Short mmCIF file of C-alpha atoms in Angstrom, two decimals:
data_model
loop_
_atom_site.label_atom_id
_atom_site.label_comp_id
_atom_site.label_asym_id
_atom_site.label_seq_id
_atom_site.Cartn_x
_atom_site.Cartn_y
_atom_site.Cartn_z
CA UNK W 1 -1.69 -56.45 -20.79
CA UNK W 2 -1.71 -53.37 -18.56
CA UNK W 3 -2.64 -50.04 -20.37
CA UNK W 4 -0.32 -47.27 -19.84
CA UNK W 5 0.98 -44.68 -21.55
CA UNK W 6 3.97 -46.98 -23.42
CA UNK W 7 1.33 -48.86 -25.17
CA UNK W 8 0.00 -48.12 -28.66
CA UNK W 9 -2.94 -48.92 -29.90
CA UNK W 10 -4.51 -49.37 -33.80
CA UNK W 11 -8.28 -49.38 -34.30
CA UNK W 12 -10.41 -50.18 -37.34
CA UNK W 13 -13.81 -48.96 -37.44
CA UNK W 14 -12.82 -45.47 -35.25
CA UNK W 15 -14.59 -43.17 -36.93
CA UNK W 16 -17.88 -43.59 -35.24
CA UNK W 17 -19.86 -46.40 -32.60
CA UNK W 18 -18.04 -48.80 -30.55
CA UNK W 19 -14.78 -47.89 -32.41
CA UNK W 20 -14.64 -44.43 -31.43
CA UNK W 21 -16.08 -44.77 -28.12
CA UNK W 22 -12.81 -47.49 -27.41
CA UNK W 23 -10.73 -44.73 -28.93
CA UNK W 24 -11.85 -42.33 -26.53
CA UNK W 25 -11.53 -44.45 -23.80
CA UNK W 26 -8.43 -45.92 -24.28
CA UNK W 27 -7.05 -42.43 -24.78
CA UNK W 28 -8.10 -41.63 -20.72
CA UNK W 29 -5.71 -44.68 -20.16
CA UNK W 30 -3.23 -42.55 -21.73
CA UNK W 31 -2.46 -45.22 -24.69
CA UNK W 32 -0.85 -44.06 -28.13
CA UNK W 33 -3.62 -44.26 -30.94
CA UNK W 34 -3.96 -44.93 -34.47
CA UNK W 35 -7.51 -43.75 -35.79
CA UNK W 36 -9.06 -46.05 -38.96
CA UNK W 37 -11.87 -45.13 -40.66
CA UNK W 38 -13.23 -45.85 -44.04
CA UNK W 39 -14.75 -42.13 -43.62
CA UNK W 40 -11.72 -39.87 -43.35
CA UNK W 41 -14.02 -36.83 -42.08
CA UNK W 42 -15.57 -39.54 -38.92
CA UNK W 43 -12.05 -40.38 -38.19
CA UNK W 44 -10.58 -37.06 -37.92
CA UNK W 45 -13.85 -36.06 -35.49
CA UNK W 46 -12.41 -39.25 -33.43
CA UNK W 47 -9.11 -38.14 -33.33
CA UNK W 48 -9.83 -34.31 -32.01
CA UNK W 49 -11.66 -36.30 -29.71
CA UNK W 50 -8.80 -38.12 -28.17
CA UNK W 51 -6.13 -35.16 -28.42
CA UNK W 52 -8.98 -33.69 -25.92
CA UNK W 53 -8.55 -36.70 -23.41
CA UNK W 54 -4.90 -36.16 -23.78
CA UNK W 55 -5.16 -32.46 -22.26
CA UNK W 56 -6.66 -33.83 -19.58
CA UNK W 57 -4.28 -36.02 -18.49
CA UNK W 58 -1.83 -34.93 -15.79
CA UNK W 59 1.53 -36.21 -17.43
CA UNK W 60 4.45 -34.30 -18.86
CA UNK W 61 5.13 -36.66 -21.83
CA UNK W 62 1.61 -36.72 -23.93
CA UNK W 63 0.32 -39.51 -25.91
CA UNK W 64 0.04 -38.96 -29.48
CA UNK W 65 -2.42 -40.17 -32.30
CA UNK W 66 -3.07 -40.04 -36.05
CA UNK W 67 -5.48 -40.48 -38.29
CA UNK W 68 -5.28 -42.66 -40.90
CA UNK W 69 -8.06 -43.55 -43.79
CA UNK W 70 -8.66 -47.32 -44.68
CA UNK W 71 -11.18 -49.10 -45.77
CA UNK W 72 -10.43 -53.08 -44.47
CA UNK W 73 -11.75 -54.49 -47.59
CA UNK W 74 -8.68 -53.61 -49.79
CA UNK W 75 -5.74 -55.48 -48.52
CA UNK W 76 -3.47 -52.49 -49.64
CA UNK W 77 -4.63 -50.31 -47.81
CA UNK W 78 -4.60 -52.07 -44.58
CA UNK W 79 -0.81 -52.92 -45.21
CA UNK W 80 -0.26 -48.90 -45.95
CA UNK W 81 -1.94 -48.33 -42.72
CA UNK W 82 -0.11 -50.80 -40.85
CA UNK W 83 3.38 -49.64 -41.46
CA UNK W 84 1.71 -45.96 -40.80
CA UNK W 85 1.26 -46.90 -37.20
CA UNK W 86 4.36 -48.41 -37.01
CA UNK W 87 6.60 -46.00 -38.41
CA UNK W 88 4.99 -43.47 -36.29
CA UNK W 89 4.90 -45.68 -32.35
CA UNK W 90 7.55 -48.13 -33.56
CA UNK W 91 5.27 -50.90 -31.87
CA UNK W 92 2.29 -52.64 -32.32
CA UNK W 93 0.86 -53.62 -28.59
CA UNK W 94 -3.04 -53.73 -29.11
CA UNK W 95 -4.82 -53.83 -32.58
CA UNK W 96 -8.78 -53.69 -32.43
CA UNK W 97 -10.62 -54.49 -35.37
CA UNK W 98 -14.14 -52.88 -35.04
CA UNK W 99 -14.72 -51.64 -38.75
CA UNK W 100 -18.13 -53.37 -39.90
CA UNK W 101 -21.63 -53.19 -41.92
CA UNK W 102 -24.70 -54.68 -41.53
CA UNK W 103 -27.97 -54.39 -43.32
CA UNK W 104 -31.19 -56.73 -43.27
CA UNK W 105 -32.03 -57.23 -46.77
CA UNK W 106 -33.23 -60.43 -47.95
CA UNK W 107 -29.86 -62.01 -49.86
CA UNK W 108 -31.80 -64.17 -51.97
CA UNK W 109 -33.00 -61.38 -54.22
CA UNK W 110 -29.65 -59.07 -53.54
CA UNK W 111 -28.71 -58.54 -57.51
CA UNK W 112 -26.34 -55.87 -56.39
CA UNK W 113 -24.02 -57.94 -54.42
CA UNK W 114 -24.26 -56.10 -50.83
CA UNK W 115 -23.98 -59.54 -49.01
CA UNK W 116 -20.58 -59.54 -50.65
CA UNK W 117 -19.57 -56.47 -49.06
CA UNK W 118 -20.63 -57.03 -45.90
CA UNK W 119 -18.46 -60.72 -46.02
CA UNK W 120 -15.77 -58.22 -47.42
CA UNK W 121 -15.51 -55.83 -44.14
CA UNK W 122 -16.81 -58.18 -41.50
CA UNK W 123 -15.27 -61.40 -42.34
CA UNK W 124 -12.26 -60.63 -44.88
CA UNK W 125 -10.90 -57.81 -43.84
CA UNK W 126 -10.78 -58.86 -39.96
CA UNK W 127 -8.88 -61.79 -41.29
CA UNK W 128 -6.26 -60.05 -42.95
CA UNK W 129 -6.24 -56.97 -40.48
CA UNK W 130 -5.32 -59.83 -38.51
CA UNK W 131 -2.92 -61.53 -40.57
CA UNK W 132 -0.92 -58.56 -40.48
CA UNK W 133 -1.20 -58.00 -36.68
CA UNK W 134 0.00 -60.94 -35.80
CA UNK W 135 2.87 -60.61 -38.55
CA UNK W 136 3.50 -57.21 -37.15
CA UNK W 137 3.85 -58.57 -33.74
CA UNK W 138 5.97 -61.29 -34.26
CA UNK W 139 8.55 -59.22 -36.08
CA UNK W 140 8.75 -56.67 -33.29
CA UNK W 141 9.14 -59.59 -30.80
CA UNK W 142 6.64 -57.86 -28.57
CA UNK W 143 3.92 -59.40 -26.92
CA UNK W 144 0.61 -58.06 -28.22
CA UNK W 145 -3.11 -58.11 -28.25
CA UNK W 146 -5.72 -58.46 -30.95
CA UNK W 147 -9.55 -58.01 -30.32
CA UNK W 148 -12.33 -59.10 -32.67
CA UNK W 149 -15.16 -57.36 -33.25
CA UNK W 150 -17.72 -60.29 -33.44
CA UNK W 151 -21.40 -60.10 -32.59
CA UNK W 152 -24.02 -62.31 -30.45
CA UNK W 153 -25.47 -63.17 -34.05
CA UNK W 154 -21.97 -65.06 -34.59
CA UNK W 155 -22.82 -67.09 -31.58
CA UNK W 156 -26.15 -68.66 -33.05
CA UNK W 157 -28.01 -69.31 -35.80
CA UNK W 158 -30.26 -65.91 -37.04
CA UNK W 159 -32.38 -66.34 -39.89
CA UNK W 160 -33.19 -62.94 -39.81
CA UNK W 161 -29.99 -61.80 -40.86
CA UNK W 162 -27.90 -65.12 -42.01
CA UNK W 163 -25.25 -63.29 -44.05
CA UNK W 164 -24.13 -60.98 -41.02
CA UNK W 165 -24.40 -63.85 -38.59
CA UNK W 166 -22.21 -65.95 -41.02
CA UNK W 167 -19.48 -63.39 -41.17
CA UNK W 168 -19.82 -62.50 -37.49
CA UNK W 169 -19.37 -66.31 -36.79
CA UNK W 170 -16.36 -66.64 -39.51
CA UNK W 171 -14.64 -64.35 -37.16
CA UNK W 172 -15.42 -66.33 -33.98
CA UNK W 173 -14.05 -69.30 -34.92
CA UNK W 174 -10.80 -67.20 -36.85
CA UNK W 175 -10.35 -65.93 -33.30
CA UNK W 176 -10.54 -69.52 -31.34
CA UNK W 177 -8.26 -71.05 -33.86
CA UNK W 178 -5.63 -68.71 -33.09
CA UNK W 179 -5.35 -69.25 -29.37
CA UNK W 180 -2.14 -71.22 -30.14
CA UNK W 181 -0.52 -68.04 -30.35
CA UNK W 182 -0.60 -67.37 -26.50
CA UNK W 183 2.61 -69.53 -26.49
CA UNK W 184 3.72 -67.12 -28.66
CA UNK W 185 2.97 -63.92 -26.50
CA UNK W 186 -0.08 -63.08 -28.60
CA UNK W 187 -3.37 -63.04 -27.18
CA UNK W 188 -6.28 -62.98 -29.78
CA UNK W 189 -9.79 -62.34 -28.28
CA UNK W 190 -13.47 -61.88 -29.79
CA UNK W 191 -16.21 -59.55 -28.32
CA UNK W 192 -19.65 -60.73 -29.36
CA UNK W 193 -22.43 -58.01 -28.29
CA UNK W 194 -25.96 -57.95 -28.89
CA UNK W 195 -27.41 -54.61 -29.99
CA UNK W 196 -25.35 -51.47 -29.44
CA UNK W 197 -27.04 -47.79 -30.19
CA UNK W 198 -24.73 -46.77 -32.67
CA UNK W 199 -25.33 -45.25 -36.21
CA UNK W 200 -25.20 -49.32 -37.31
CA UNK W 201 -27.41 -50.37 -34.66
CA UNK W 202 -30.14 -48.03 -35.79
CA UNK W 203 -30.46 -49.57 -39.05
CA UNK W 204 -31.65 -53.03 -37.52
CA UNK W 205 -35.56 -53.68 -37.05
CA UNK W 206 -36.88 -52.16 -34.10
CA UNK W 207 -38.69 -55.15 -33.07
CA UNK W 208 -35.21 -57.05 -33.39
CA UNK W 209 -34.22 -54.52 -30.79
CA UNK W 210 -37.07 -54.92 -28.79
CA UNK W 211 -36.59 -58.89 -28.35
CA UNK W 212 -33.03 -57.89 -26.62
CA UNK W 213 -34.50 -56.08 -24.27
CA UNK W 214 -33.14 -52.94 -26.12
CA UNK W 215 -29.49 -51.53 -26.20
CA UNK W 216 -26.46 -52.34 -24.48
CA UNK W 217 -24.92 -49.12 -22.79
CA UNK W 218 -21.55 -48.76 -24.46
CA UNK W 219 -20.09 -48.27 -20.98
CA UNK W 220 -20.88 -52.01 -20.60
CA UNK W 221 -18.92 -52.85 -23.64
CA UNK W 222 -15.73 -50.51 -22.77
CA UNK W 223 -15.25 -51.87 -19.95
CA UNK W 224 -15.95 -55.21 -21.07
CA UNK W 225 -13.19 -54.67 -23.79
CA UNK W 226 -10.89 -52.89 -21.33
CA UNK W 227 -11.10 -55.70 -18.58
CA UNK W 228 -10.41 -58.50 -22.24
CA UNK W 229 -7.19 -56.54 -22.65
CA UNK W 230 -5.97 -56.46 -19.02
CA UNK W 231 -6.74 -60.06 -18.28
CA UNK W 232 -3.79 -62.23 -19.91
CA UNK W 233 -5.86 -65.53 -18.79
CA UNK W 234 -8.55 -65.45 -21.47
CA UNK W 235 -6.65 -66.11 -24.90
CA UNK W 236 -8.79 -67.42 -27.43
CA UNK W 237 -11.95 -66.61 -25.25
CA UNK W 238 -14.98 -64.62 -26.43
CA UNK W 239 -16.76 -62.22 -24.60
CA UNK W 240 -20.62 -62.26 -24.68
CA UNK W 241 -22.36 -59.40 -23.66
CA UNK W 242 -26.27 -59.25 -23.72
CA UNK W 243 -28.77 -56.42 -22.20
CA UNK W 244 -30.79 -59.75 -20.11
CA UNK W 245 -27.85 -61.72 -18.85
CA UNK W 246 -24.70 -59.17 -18.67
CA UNK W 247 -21.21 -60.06 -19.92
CA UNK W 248 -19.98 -63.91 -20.02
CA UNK W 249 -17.45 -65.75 -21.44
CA UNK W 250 -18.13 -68.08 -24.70
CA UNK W 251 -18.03 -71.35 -24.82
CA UNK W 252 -20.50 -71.69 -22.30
CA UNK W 253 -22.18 -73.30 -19.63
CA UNK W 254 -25.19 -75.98 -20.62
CA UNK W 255 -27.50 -73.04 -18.75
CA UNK W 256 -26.29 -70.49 -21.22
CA UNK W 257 -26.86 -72.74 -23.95
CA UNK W 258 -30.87 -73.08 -23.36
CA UNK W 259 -30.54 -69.13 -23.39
CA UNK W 260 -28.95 -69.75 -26.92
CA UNK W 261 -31.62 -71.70 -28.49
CA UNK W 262 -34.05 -69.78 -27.14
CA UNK W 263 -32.21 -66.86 -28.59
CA UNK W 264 -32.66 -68.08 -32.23
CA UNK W 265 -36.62 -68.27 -31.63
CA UNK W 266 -36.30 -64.49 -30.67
CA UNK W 267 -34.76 -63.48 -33.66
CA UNK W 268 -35.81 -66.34 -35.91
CA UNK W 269 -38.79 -64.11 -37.56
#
């Protein structure tokens, strides 16, 4: 799908990280934006943000954005936020669905139910965020795109963190189920990055950090995510990106594969 100024574009998760980062950059491509955020303050940072990407943009006939709170885990207010964005662009080209938690706390002994909520935000509500997008899509009889925030930890097995990677891979294989919908106009992607510095990076171990040869620039993943949207060949495909070996495609090569199991040693501990 080409980005241009037509185009509007819904994203979970914008208040801070890889959510507002896309926001920002997908509002120098001159794309219509709805802001999400669970955090209404975060979101409404993100969204002064983008108005100031706007100004810079030498065309007559701005963009426009709002702001809308949500939190992905109560179906309600996803639908609410849905017919928001819709009432407001009367279209529904690109949804990205970035909102997520993690934490590292043994599961076993969790009496207060946080593995719950992360399976809530990570796993459930990208599934019905989804749901709806492709609902959306079909009843504006518009061809549309849908990317999946995933993580490398949904690509193989991480007994450091098995509730996350669990969720993470729940929405890998959501996303590779759906590529039937290609026939249908819709193209449904996953990204699947290692370890990003953002404010939910920073709460994993440091030596988990260390074994991935540190962060990821978040210009890597942009552009990663930008090139996904633009490239109508790769429905149903995942996009891998790692510090060590760069962005790839998932499934992958037998090669990759030996990088896989290594990769659970690495963050087996």
């Amino acid at each position: 799908m080409e980005l241009e100024q037509r185009i509007s574009v819904l994203i979970t998760g914008a208040g801070s990280g890889i959510g507002r980062a896309l926001a920002v950059a997908l509002a120098k491509k001159g794309t219509s934006i709805s802001v999400l955020d669970i955090v209404e303050k975060n979101a409404l940072e993100t969204l002064e943000m983008v108005k100031q990407e706007y100004e810079k943009l030498q065309v007559e006939d701005k963009p426009s954005t709002i702001c809308i709170r949500c939190d992905v885990a109560k179906p309600d207010e996803i639908s609410s936020a849905f017919e928001q964005h819709i009432a407001v662009f009367k279209s529904l080209d690109i949804c990205i669905n970035c909102a997520g938690v993690a934490h590292t706390s043994d599961f076993i002994d969790d009496e207060q139910g946080l593995w719950r909520r992360l399976v809530d935000v990570n796993l459930n509500g990208t599934i019905e965020c989804t749901r709806l997008e492709i609902k959306a899509m079909k009843s504006l009889g518009k061809p549309g795109c849908i990317i999946n925030f995933a993580s490398a930890l949904g690509l193989y097995p991480a007994p450091c963190a098995p509730i996350y990677a669990a969720s993470k891979a729940g929405v890998v294989m959501l996303t590779r189920s759906l590529v039937n919908l290609r026939s249908e106009g819709i193209r449904v992607n996953a990204v699947c990055p290692e370890f990003v510095d953002t404010p939910m990076g920073n709460l994993l171990p440091v030596t988990m950090i260390d074994a991935a040869d540190g962060f990821i620039p978040m210009e890597k993943v942009n552009n990663g995510v930008l090139e996904l949207i633009e490239d109508e060949s790769k429905a149903g495909c995942c996009l891998w990106i790692t510090q060590r070996h760069g962005v790839k495609y998932w499934p992958c090569s037998e090669e990759e594969q030996t990088y896989s199991d290594e990769t659970i040693c690495i963050f087996g501990s």
